[in-house]
Amino acid sequence: MMADGAGPGDDAALSAAFSHCEQLVREADIDRFLAGLFIPVEMRRYCFALYAFSHEIARVRELVNSPLPGELRYQWWRDALGDEEARGDVAAHPVAAAVLATIARFKLPRQALLDLIDARIFDLYDDPMGPTSDLEGYSGETTSALLRLASLILADGEDAGAADAAGHLGVAQAVTGLIRALPWHLRRGQVYVPADILAEAGLPAATLLAGERTPALAKVIAAMRSLAERHYRAGLDGLAQVPSRVRPVYLPAMLVPAYLREFDRRDYDPYRSIVDLPQWRKQWLLWRASRRLR
């Protein structure tokens, strides 16, 4: 269906933009892609546009060799989100075009996307994470925000009462992801483990970055895991208040317990193991969770 005032060429270009987003998510974020297949088909492409936008913002650190070019990329995205008319370079960017169409279709709050960009500025630098509340805030403005926005899509732009579920499950999902990616972040010189967790375990950030093996490391992993588990449980309580038609967007977070159990493996090495699950197992877990969330 064409947008108001759009010609056949415009409609075809927008369809291609949405298709690009779906392929990007499939290649770069398989968990969200597989979970997205449980989203009603008429809403699916809009959620994939959001996920593709999140990926574009999250990967900026990988594309630049210093913070300043990253800041410039983020500014381009801020300007793009504020461009009601979608100037040429914005309209030509498939992810930008698709996410702007999604914002317009569901009247999504642009500020939430701007806040997501601002939160990701932390990724450009090697500053250590502050206290746990800072990590929860970072997770809330990134992963939780994505859940809230996707909830609005499945609620057709209406408030789905999903703030508690999105807030807690987003933190659980983000913290779990950070534990999984610990070796990768340490190689980049980044520490996402909160300062208070490091201090309580007796593990200085410099020691963590150096890859030194110490009993304190197990305490850090246990504390991060406990943080994710607490938010996951609280998120499930909140999810009970969310309309069933909106719940499919929370399926990626339903993989959290399975990922956390992987840290119990005898061969798990916090400095080397990038924890993942076989795709067939993810599909099975998502299918079971989709039935429970109906």
PDB file of C-alpha atoms in Angstrom:
ATOM      1  CA  MET A   1       0.000   0.000   0.000  1.00  0.00           C
ATOM      2  CA  MET A   2       1.351   3.433  -0.937  1.00  0.00           C
ATOM      3  CA  ALA A   3       1.947   6.203   1.551  1.00  0.00           C
ATOM      4  CA  ASP A   4      -0.157   9.348   1.016  1.00  0.00           C
ATOM      5  CA  GLY A   5       1.338  11.401  -1.790  1.00  0.00           C
ATOM      6  CA  ALA A   6       3.780   8.667  -2.800  1.00  0.00           C
ATOM      7  CA  GLY A   7       4.169   7.433  -6.327  1.00  0.00           C
ATOM      8  CA  PRO A   8       4.897   3.888  -7.463  1.00  0.00           C
ATOM      9  CA  GLY A   9       8.641   4.561  -7.424  1.00  0.00           C
ATOM     10  CA  ASP A  10       8.528   5.874  -3.870  1.00  0.00           C
ATOM     11  CA  ASP A  11       6.532   2.883  -2.700  1.00  0.00           C
ATOM     12  CA  ALA A  12       8.953   0.470  -4.357  1.00  0.00           C
ATOM     13  CA  ALA A  13      11.940   2.253  -2.806  1.00  0.00           C
ATOM     14  CA  LEU A  14      10.381   2.059   0.652  1.00  0.00           C
ATOM     15  CA  SER A  15       9.582  -1.631   0.221  1.00  0.00           C
ATOM     16  CA  ALA A  16      13.216  -2.191  -0.740  1.00  0.00           C
ATOM     17  CA  ALA A  17      14.313  -0.269   2.360  1.00  0.00           C
ATOM     18  CA  PHE A  18      12.237  -2.494   4.625  1.00  0.00           C
ATOM     19  CA  SER A  19      13.589  -5.597   2.884  1.00  0.00           C
ATOM     20  CA  HIS A  20      17.113  -4.324   3.456  1.00  0.00           C
ATOM     21  CA  CYS A  21      16.374  -3.933   7.165  1.00  0.00           C
ATOM     22  CA  GLU A  22      15.051  -7.475   7.410  1.00  0.00           C
ATOM     23  CA  GLN A  23      18.168  -8.880   5.743  1.00  0.00           C
ATOM     24  CA  LEU A  24      20.432  -6.759   7.944  1.00  0.00           C
ATOM     25  CA  VAL A  25      18.756  -8.043  11.106  1.00  0.00           C
ATOM     26  CA  ARG A  26      18.940 -11.601   9.813  1.00  0.00           C
ATOM     27  CA  GLU A  27      22.701 -11.277   9.292  1.00  0.00           C
ATOM     28  CA  ALA A  28      23.626  -9.180  12.323  1.00  0.00           C
ATOM     29  CA  ASP A  29      21.095  -9.999  15.063  1.00  0.00           C
ATOM     30  CA  ILE A  30      19.853 -13.549  14.644  1.00  0.00           C
ATOM     31  CA  ASP A  31      18.079 -13.639  18.022  1.00  0.00           C
ATOM     32  CA  ARG A  32      15.843 -10.707  17.145  1.00  0.00           C
ATOM     33  CA  PHE A  33      15.360 -12.013  13.629  1.00  0.00           C
ATOM     34  CA  LEU A  34      14.188 -15.445  14.782  1.00  0.00           C
ATOM     35  CA  ALA A  35      11.961 -13.896  17.447  1.00  0.00           C
ATOM     36  CA  GLY A  36      10.609 -11.456  14.878  1.00  0.00           C
ATOM     37  CA  LEU A  37       9.168 -14.320  12.873  1.00  0.00           C
ATOM     38  CA  PHE A  38       6.558 -14.693  15.637  1.00  0.00           C
ATOM     39  CA  ILE A  39       5.429 -11.086  15.147  1.00  0.00           C
ATOM     40  CA  PRO A  40       2.308 -10.721  12.973  1.00  0.00           C
ATOM     41  CA  VAL A  41       3.443 -10.315   9.388  1.00  0.00           C
ATOM     42  CA  GLU A  42       1.726  -6.957   8.922  1.00  0.00           C
ATOM     43  CA  MET A  43       3.781  -5.477  11.783  1.00  0.00           C
ATOM     44  CA  ARG A  44       6.996  -7.430  11.294  1.00  0.00           C
ATOM     45  CA  ARG A  45       8.755  -5.130   8.849  1.00  0.00           C
ATOM     46  CA  TYR A  46       8.323  -2.153  11.155  1.00  0.00           C
ATOM     47  CA  CYS A  47       9.949  -4.007  14.056  1.00  0.00           C
ATOM     48  CA  PHE A  48      12.798  -5.084  11.788  1.00  0.00           C
ATOM     49  CA  ALA A  49      13.291  -1.429  10.855  1.00  0.00           C
ATOM     50  CA  LEU A  50      13.692  -0.575  14.550  1.00  0.00           C
ATOM     51  CA  TYR A  51      16.094  -3.465  15.089  1.00  0.00           C
ATOM     52  CA  ALA A  52      18.128  -2.444  12.052  1.00  0.00           C
ATOM     53  CA  PHE A  53      18.328   1.124  13.367  1.00  0.00           C
ATOM     54  CA  SER A  54      19.549  -0.159  16.732  1.00  0.00           C
ATOM     55  CA  HIS A  55      22.214  -2.245  14.994  1.00  0.00           C
ATOM     56  CA  GLU A  56      23.384   0.732  12.921  1.00  0.00           C
ATOM     57  CA  ILE A  57      23.838   2.784  16.077  1.00  0.00           C
ATOM     58  CA  ALA A  58      25.433  -0.026  18.094  1.00  0.00           C
ATOM     59  CA  ARG A  59      28.068  -0.827  15.475  1.00  0.00           C
ATOM     60  CA  VAL A  60      29.444   2.693  15.070  1.00  0.00           C
ATOM     61  CA  ARG A  61      32.388   1.924  17.384  1.00  0.00           C
ATOM     62  CA  GLU A  62      33.420  -0.869  14.996  1.00  0.00           C
ATOM     63  CA  LEU A  63      33.404   1.463  11.995  1.00  0.00           C
ATOM     64  CA  VAL A  64      35.614   4.246  13.344  1.00  0.00           C
ATOM     65  CA  ASN A  65      39.133   4.444  14.729  1.00  0.00           C
ATOM     66  CA  SER A  66      38.538   7.331  17.115  1.00  0.00           C
ATOM     67  CA  PRO A  67      35.574   8.887  18.949  1.00  0.00           C
ATOM     68  CA  LEU A  68      35.205  12.020  16.796  1.00  0.00           C
ATOM     69  CA  PRO A  69      34.132  10.254  13.564  1.00  0.00           C
ATOM     70  CA  GLY A  70      31.719   8.243  15.703  1.00  0.00           C
ATOM     71  CA  GLU A  71      30.250  11.414  17.169  1.00  0.00           C
ATOM     72  CA  LEU A  72      29.783  12.740  13.625  1.00  0.00           C
ATOM     73  CA  ARG A  73      27.949   9.568  12.582  1.00  0.00           C
ATOM     74  CA  TYR A  74      25.665   9.896  15.579  1.00  0.00           C
ATOM     75  CA  GLN A  75      24.980  13.529  14.677  1.00  0.00           C
ATOM     76  CA  TRP A  76      23.993  12.447  11.165  1.00  0.00           C
ATOM     77  CA  TRP A  77      21.447  10.104  12.698  1.00  0.00           C
ATOM     78  CA  ARG A  78      20.132  12.825  15.040  1.00  0.00           C
ATOM     79  CA  ASP A  79      19.658  15.113  12.074  1.00  0.00           C
ATOM     80  CA  ALA A  80      18.019  12.318  10.094  1.00  0.00           C
ATOM     81  CA  LEU A  81      15.497  11.622  12.861  1.00  0.00           C
ATOM     82  CA  GLY A  82      14.590  15.295  12.944  1.00  0.00           C
ATOM     83  CA  ASP A  83      14.182  15.517   9.168  1.00  0.00           C
ATOM     84  CA  GLU A  84      10.433  15.469   8.567  1.00  0.00           C
ATOM     85  CA  GLU A  85      10.876  15.747   4.789  1.00  0.00           C
ATOM     86  CA  ALA A  86      13.643  13.097   4.507  1.00  0.00           C
ATOM     87  CA  ARG A  87      16.239  15.005   2.454  1.00  0.00           C
ATOM     88  CA  GLY A  88      18.075  13.150  -0.302  1.00  0.00           C
ATOM     89  CA  ASP A  89      20.873  11.498   1.694  1.00  0.00           C
ATOM     90  CA  VAL A  90      18.415  10.385   4.373  1.00  0.00           C
ATOM     91  CA  ALA A  91      15.844   9.021   1.939  1.00  0.00           C
ATOM     92  CA  ALA A  92      18.633   7.151   0.146  1.00  0.00           C
ATOM     93  CA  HIS A  93      19.719   5.394   3.346  1.00  0.00           C
ATOM     94  CA  PRO A  94      17.486   2.299   3.578  1.00  0.00           C
ATOM     95  CA  VAL A  95      17.553   2.013   7.378  1.00  0.00           C
ATOM     96  CA  ALA A  96      16.884   5.718   7.844  1.00  0.00           C
ATOM     97  CA  ALA A  97      14.058   5.668   5.305  1.00  0.00           C
ATOM     98  CA  ALA A  98      12.438   2.607   6.919  1.00  0.00           C
ATOM     99  CA  VAL A  99      12.715   3.837  10.489  1.00  0.00           C
ATOM    100  CA  LEU A 100      11.332   7.277   9.563  1.00  0.00           C
ATOM    101  CA  ALA A 101       8.372   5.580   7.859  1.00  0.00           C
ATOM    102  CA  THR A 102       7.871   3.483  10.998  1.00  0.00           C
ATOM    103  CA  ILE A 103       7.956   6.555  13.230  1.00  0.00           C
ATOM    104  CA  ALA A 104       5.359   8.253  11.042  1.00  0.00           C
ATOM    105  CA  ARG A 105       3.118   5.192  10.785  1.00  0.00           C
ATOM    106  CA  PHE A 106       2.887   4.600  14.534  1.00  0.00           C
ATOM    107  CA  LYS A 107       3.661   8.106  15.839  1.00  0.00           C
ATOM    108  CA  LEU A 108       6.638   6.762  17.773  1.00  0.00           C
ATOM    109  CA  PRO A 109       8.390   9.189  20.134  1.00  0.00           C
ATOM    110  CA  ARG A 110      11.518  10.400  18.356  1.00  0.00           C
ATOM    111  CA  GLN A 111      13.051  11.373  21.674  1.00  0.00           C
ATOM    112  CA  ALA A 112      13.373   7.710  22.657  1.00  0.00           C
ATOM    113  CA  LEU A 113      15.495   7.105  19.563  1.00  0.00           C
ATOM    114  CA  LEU A 114      17.564  10.229  20.229  1.00  0.00           C
ATOM    115  CA  ASP A 115      18.129   9.042  23.794  1.00  0.00           C
ATOM    116  CA  LEU A 116      19.258   5.657  22.434  1.00  0.00           C
ATOM    117  CA  ILE A 117      21.862   7.433  20.306  1.00  0.00           C
ATOM    118  CA  ASP A 118      23.035   9.521  23.268  1.00  0.00           C
ATOM    119  CA  ALA A 119      23.390   6.426  25.443  1.00  0.00           C
ATOM    120  CA  ARG A 120      25.576   4.791  22.797  1.00  0.00           C
ATOM    121  CA  ILE A 121      28.106   7.619  23.029  1.00  0.00           C
ATOM    122  CA  PHE A 122      29.517   5.647  25.972  1.00  0.00           C
ATOM    123  CA  ASP A 123      30.538   2.944  23.480  1.00  0.00           C
ATOM    124  CA  LEU A 124      32.870   5.318  21.630  1.00  0.00           C
ATOM    125  CA  TYR A 125      35.143   5.859  24.616  1.00  0.00           C
ATOM    126  CA  ASP A 126      37.082   3.621  26.968  1.00  0.00           C
ATOM    127  CA  ASP A 127      35.728   5.133  30.160  1.00  0.00           C
ATOM    128  CA  PRO A 128      34.827   2.468  32.735  1.00  0.00           C
ATOM    129  CA  MET A 129      31.183   1.950  33.651  1.00  0.00           C
ATOM    130  CA  GLY A 130      29.996   3.774  36.770  1.00  0.00           C
ATOM    131  CA  PRO A 131      27.810   2.148  39.440  1.00  0.00           C
ATOM    132  CA  THR A 132      25.126  -0.436  38.715  1.00  0.00           C
ATOM    133  CA  SER A 133      22.532   2.303  38.350  1.00  0.00           C
ATOM    134  CA  ASP A 134      24.525   3.676  35.407  1.00  0.00           C
ATOM    135  CA  LEU A 135      24.508   0.287  33.688  1.00  0.00           C
ATOM    136  CA  GLU A 136      20.765  -0.025  34.308  1.00  0.00           C
ATOM    137  CA  GLY A 137      20.278   3.423  32.808  1.00  0.00           C
ATOM    138  CA  TYR A 138      22.394   2.570  29.768  1.00  0.00           C
ATOM    139  CA  SER A 139      20.452  -0.666  29.290  1.00  0.00           C
ATOM    140  CA  GLY A 140      17.162   1.155  29.770  1.00  0.00           C
ATOM    141  CA  GLU A 141      17.876   3.718  27.059  1.00  0.00           C
ATOM    142  CA  THR A 142      19.085   1.084  24.592  1.00  0.00           C
ATOM    143  CA  THR A 143      17.589  -2.402  24.903  1.00  0.00           C
ATOM    144  CA  SER A 144      14.576  -1.459  27.040  1.00  0.00           C
ATOM    145  CA  ALA A 145      13.765   1.468  24.757  1.00  0.00           C
ATOM    146  CA  LEU A 146      13.722  -0.874  21.785  1.00  0.00           C
ATOM    147  CA  LEU A 147      11.223  -3.124  23.566  1.00  0.00           C
ATOM    148  CA  ARG A 148       8.999  -0.179  24.448  1.00  0.00           C
ATOM    149  CA  LEU A 149       9.004   1.107  20.875  1.00  0.00           C
ATOM    150  CA  ALA A 150       8.297  -2.342  19.434  1.00  0.00           C
ATOM    151  CA  SER A 151       5.441  -2.649  21.937  1.00  0.00           C
ATOM    152  CA  LEU A 152       3.927   0.530  20.531  1.00  0.00           C
ATOM    153  CA  ILE A 153       4.094  -0.962  17.038  1.00  0.00           C
ATOM    154  CA  LEU A 154       2.234  -4.116  18.005  1.00  0.00           C
ATOM    155  CA  ALA A 155      -0.286  -1.993  19.912  1.00  0.00           C
ATOM    156  CA  ASP A 156      -0.765   0.020  16.690  1.00  0.00           C
ATOM    157  CA  GLY A 157       0.608   3.180  18.256  1.00  0.00           C
ATOM    158  CA  GLU A 158      -1.357   2.923  21.492  1.00  0.00           C
ATOM    159  CA  ASP A 159       0.159   2.699  24.967  1.00  0.00           C
ATOM    160  CA  ALA A 160       0.427  -1.010  25.749  1.00  0.00           C
ATOM    161  CA  GLY A 161       1.196  -0.517  29.455  1.00  0.00           C
ATOM    162  CA  ALA A 162       4.523  -2.224  28.888  1.00  0.00           C
ATOM    163  CA  ALA A 163       6.878   0.097  30.783  1.00  0.00           C
ATOM    164  CA  ASP A 164       7.700  -2.312  33.630  1.00  0.00           C
ATOM    165  CA  ALA A 165       8.135  -5.342  31.387  1.00  0.00           C
ATOM    166  CA  ALA A 166      10.262  -3.436  28.885  1.00  0.00           C
ATOM    167  CA  GLY A 167      12.350  -1.789  31.583  1.00  0.00           C
ATOM    168  CA  HIS A 168      13.277  -4.950  33.446  1.00  0.00           C
ATOM    169  CA  LEU A 169      13.495  -7.388  30.546  1.00  0.00           C
ATOM    170  CA  GLY A 170      15.585  -4.923  28.574  1.00  0.00           C
ATOM    171  CA  VAL A 171      18.094  -4.684  31.419  1.00  0.00           C
ATOM    172  CA  ALA A 172      18.146  -8.472  31.796  1.00  0.00           C
ATOM    173  CA  GLN A 173      18.742  -8.893  28.081  1.00  0.00           C
ATOM    174  CA  ALA A 174      21.431  -6.203  27.929  1.00  0.00           C
ATOM    175  CA  VAL A 175      23.355  -7.404  30.993  1.00  0.00           C
ATOM    176  CA  THR A 176      23.294 -10.974  29.717  1.00  0.00           C
ATOM    177  CA  GLY A 177      24.618  -9.767  26.387  1.00  0.00           C
ATOM    178  CA  LEU A 178      27.419  -7.860  28.082  1.00  0.00           C
ATOM    179  CA  ILE A 179      28.534 -10.936  30.031  1.00  0.00           C
ATOM    180  CA  ARG A 180      28.490 -12.959  26.830  1.00  0.00           C
ATOM    181  CA  ALA A 181      30.582 -10.330  25.036  1.00  0.00           C
ATOM    182  CA  LEU A 182      33.029  -9.735  27.900  1.00  0.00           C
ATOM    183  CA  PRO A 183      36.101 -11.113  26.040  1.00  0.00           C
ATOM    184  CA  TRP A 184      35.326  -8.991  22.988  1.00  0.00           C
ATOM    185  CA  HIS A 185      34.874  -5.796  25.010  1.00  0.00           C
ATOM    186  CA  LEU A 186      38.037  -6.373  27.018  1.00  0.00           C
ATOM    187  CA  ARG A 187      40.032  -6.761  23.803  1.00  0.00           C
ATOM    188  CA  ARG A 188      38.721  -3.328  22.793  1.00  0.00           C
ATOM    189  CA  GLY A 189      39.753  -1.887  26.159  1.00  0.00           C
ATOM    190  CA  GLN A 190      36.189  -1.429  27.408  1.00  0.00           C
ATOM    191  CA  VAL A 191      34.759  -2.318  30.810  1.00  0.00           C
ATOM    192  CA  TYR A 192      30.960  -2.509  31.089  1.00  0.00           C
ATOM    193  CA  VAL A 193      31.011  -4.172  34.521  1.00  0.00           C
ATOM    194  CA  PRO A 194      29.747  -1.615  37.064  1.00  0.00           C
ATOM    195  CA  ALA A 195      32.360  -0.083  39.375  1.00  0.00           C
ATOM    196  CA  ASP A 196      30.521  -1.154  42.536  1.00  0.00           C
ATOM    197  CA  ILE A 197      30.424  -4.796  41.414  1.00  0.00           C
ATOM    198  CA  LEU A 198      34.171  -4.697  40.702  1.00  0.00           C
ATOM    199  CA  ALA A 199      34.869  -3.044  44.041  1.00  0.00           C
ATOM    200  CA  GLU A 200      32.771  -5.514  46.023  1.00  0.00           C
ATOM    201  CA  ALA A 201      34.532  -8.420  44.314  1.00  0.00           C
ATOM    202  CA  GLY A 202      37.942  -6.861  44.868  1.00  0.00           C
ATOM    203  CA  LEU A 203      38.783  -6.785  41.157  1.00  0.00           C
ATOM    204  CA  PRO A 204      40.238  -3.511  39.817  1.00  0.00           C
ATOM    205  CA  ALA A 205      39.235  -2.608  36.271  1.00  0.00           C
ATOM    206  CA  ALA A 206      42.916  -2.603  35.259  1.00  0.00           C
ATOM    207  CA  THR A 207      43.270  -6.205  36.429  1.00  0.00           C
ATOM    208  CA  LEU A 208      40.190  -7.194  34.443  1.00  0.00           C
ATOM    209  CA  LEU A 209      41.535  -5.499  31.321  1.00  0.00           C
ATOM    210  CA  ALA A 210      44.893  -7.214  31.784  1.00  0.00           C
ATOM    211  CA  GLY A 211      43.197 -10.599  31.712  1.00  0.00           C
ATOM    212  CA  GLU A 212      44.644 -11.687  35.031  1.00  0.00           C
ATOM    213  CA  ARG A 213      43.060 -14.804  36.476  1.00  0.00           C
ATOM    214  CA  THR A 214      41.881 -14.305  40.012  1.00  0.00           C
ATOM    215  CA  PRO A 215      39.107 -15.776  42.207  1.00  0.00           C
ATOM    216  CA  ALA A 216      37.493 -12.328  42.195  1.00  0.00           C
ATOM    217  CA  LEU A 217      36.570 -12.799  38.534  1.00  0.00           C
ATOM    218  CA  ALA A 218      34.084 -15.549  39.417  1.00  0.00           C
ATOM    219  CA  LYS A 219      32.455 -13.181  41.926  1.00  0.00           C
ATOM    220  CA  VAL A 220      32.070 -10.544  39.219  1.00  0.00           C
ATOM    221  CA  ILE A 221      30.403 -12.974  36.809  1.00  0.00           C
ATOM    222  CA  ALA A 222      28.115 -14.219  39.581  1.00  0.00           C
ATOM    223  CA  ALA A 223      27.097 -10.659  40.490  1.00  0.00           C
ATOM    224  CA  MET A 224      26.371  -9.737  36.867  1.00  0.00           C
ATOM    225  CA  ARG A 225      24.381 -12.928  36.442  1.00  0.00           C
ATOM    226  CA  SER A 226      22.401 -12.194  39.615  1.00  0.00           C
ATOM    227  CA  LEU A 227      21.638  -8.694  38.317  1.00  0.00           C
ATOM    228  CA  ALA A 228      20.298 -10.116  35.052  1.00  0.00           C
ATOM    229  CA  GLU A 229      18.242 -12.759  36.871  1.00  0.00           C
ATOM    230  CA  ARG A 230      16.620 -10.203  39.207  1.00  0.00           C
ATOM    231  CA  HIS A 231      15.531  -8.023  36.323  1.00  0.00           C
ATOM    232  CA  TYR A 232      14.348 -11.029  34.349  1.00  0.00           C
ATOM    233  CA  ARG A 233      12.076 -12.180  37.169  1.00  0.00           C
ATOM    234  CA  ALA A 234      10.716  -8.673  37.680  1.00  0.00           C
ATOM    235  CA  GLY A 235      10.176  -8.366  33.929  1.00  0.00           C
ATOM    236  CA  LEU A 236       8.118 -11.551  33.822  1.00  0.00           C
ATOM    237  CA  ASP A 237       5.857 -10.118  36.517  1.00  0.00           C
ATOM    238  CA  GLY A 238       5.398  -6.987  34.424  1.00  0.00           C
ATOM    239  CA  LEU A 239       4.782  -9.010  31.282  1.00  0.00           C
ATOM    240  CA  ALA A 240       1.667 -10.497  32.844  1.00  0.00           C
ATOM    241  CA  GLN A 241       0.089  -7.033  32.528  1.00  0.00           C
ATOM    242  CA  VAL A 242       0.962  -6.658  28.829  1.00  0.00           C
ATOM    243  CA  PRO A 243      -1.737  -7.488  26.227  1.00  0.00           C
ATOM    244  CA  SER A 244      -1.101 -10.818  24.515  1.00  0.00           C
ATOM    245  CA  ARG A 245      -0.944  -9.214  21.068  1.00  0.00           C
ATOM    246  CA  VAL A 246       2.111  -7.204  22.190  1.00  0.00           C
ATOM    247  CA  ARG A 247       4.042  -9.986  23.899  1.00  0.00           C
ATOM    248  CA  PRO A 248       5.868 -11.382  20.822  1.00  0.00           C
ATOM    249  CA  VAL A 249       8.295  -8.450  20.894  1.00  0.00           C
ATOM    250  CA  TYR A 250       9.566  -9.739  24.254  1.00  0.00           C
ATOM    251  CA  LEU A 251      10.600 -13.117  22.884  1.00  0.00           C
ATOM    252  CA  PRO A 252      14.317 -12.218  22.494  1.00  0.00           C
ATOM    253  CA  ALA A 253      14.464 -11.688  26.269  1.00  0.00           C
ATOM    254  CA  MET A 254      13.057 -15.176  26.818  1.00  0.00           C
ATOM    255  CA  LEU A 255      16.480 -16.538  25.795  1.00  0.00           C
ATOM    256  CA  VAL A 256      18.102 -14.964  28.862  1.00  0.00           C
ATOM    257  CA  PRO A 257      17.802 -18.007  31.201  1.00  0.00           C
ATOM    258  CA  ALA A 258      19.324 -20.346  28.609  1.00  0.00           C
ATOM    259  CA  TYR A 259      22.253 -18.007  28.057  1.00  0.00           C
ATOM    260  CA  LEU A 260      22.820 -17.594  31.789  1.00  0.00           C
ATOM    261  CA  ARG A 261      22.931 -21.362  32.271  1.00  0.00           C
ATOM    262  CA  GLU A 262      25.795 -21.521  29.776  1.00  0.00           C
ATOM    263  CA  PHE A 263      28.010 -19.771  32.321  1.00  0.00           C
ATOM    264  CA  ASP A 264      27.803 -22.944  34.441  1.00  0.00           C
ATOM    265  CA  ARG A 265      29.648 -24.987  31.811  1.00  0.00           C
ATOM    266  CA  ARG A 266      32.955 -26.408  33.008  1.00  0.00           C
ATOM    267  CA  ASP A 267      34.715 -25.067  29.935  1.00  0.00           C
ATOM    268  CA  TYR A 268      33.368 -21.527  30.329  1.00  0.00           C
ATOM    269  CA  ASP A 269      36.224 -19.009  30.373  1.00  0.00           C
ATOM    270  CA  PRO A 270      35.185 -15.382  31.022  1.00  0.00           C
ATOM    271  CA  TYR A 271      38.247 -14.135  29.144  1.00  0.00           C
ATOM    272  CA  ARG A 272      37.806 -16.345  26.084  1.00  0.00           C
ATOM    273  CA  SER A 273      34.274 -17.749  25.771  1.00  0.00           C
ATOM    274  CA  ILE A 274      31.818 -15.868  23.551  1.00  0.00           C
ATOM    275  CA  VAL A 275      28.668 -17.628  24.759  1.00  0.00           C
ATOM    276  CA  ASP A 276      26.083 -18.535  22.163  1.00  0.00           C
ATOM    277  CA  LEU A 277      23.400 -21.169  21.538  1.00  0.00           C
ATOM    278  CA  PRO A 278      22.849 -23.357  18.464  1.00  0.00           C
ATOM    279  CA  GLN A 279      20.232 -21.854  16.164  1.00  0.00           C
ATOM    280  CA  TRP A 280      18.004 -24.916  16.398  1.00  0.00           C
ATOM    281  CA  ARG A 281      17.918 -24.514  20.183  1.00  0.00           C
ATOM    282  CA  LYS A 282      17.078 -20.834  19.920  1.00  0.00           C
ATOM    283  CA  GLN A 283      14.202 -21.641  17.579  1.00  0.00           C
ATOM    284  CA  TRP A 284      12.922 -24.310  19.958  1.00  0.00           C
ATOM    285  CA  LEU A 285      13.138 -22.027  22.988  1.00  0.00           C
ATOM    286  CA  LEU A 286      11.438 -19.171  21.149  1.00  0.00           C
ATOM    287  CA  TRP A 287       8.645 -21.462  19.942  1.00  0.00           C
ATOM    288  CA  ARG A 288       8.008 -22.739  23.481  1.00  0.00           C
ATOM    289  CA  ALA A 289       8.093 -19.205  24.881  1.00  0.00           C
ATOM    290  CA  SER A 290       5.683 -17.978  22.200  1.00  0.00           C
ATOM    291  CA  ARG A 291       3.146 -20.555  23.333  1.00  0.00           C
ATOM    292  CA  ARG A 292       3.522 -19.542  26.979  1.00  0.00           C
ATOM    293  CA  LEU A 293       3.071 -15.861  26.155  1.00  0.00           C
ATOM    294  CA  ARG A 294      -0.200 -16.268  24.284  1.00  0.00           C
TER     295      ARG A 294
END
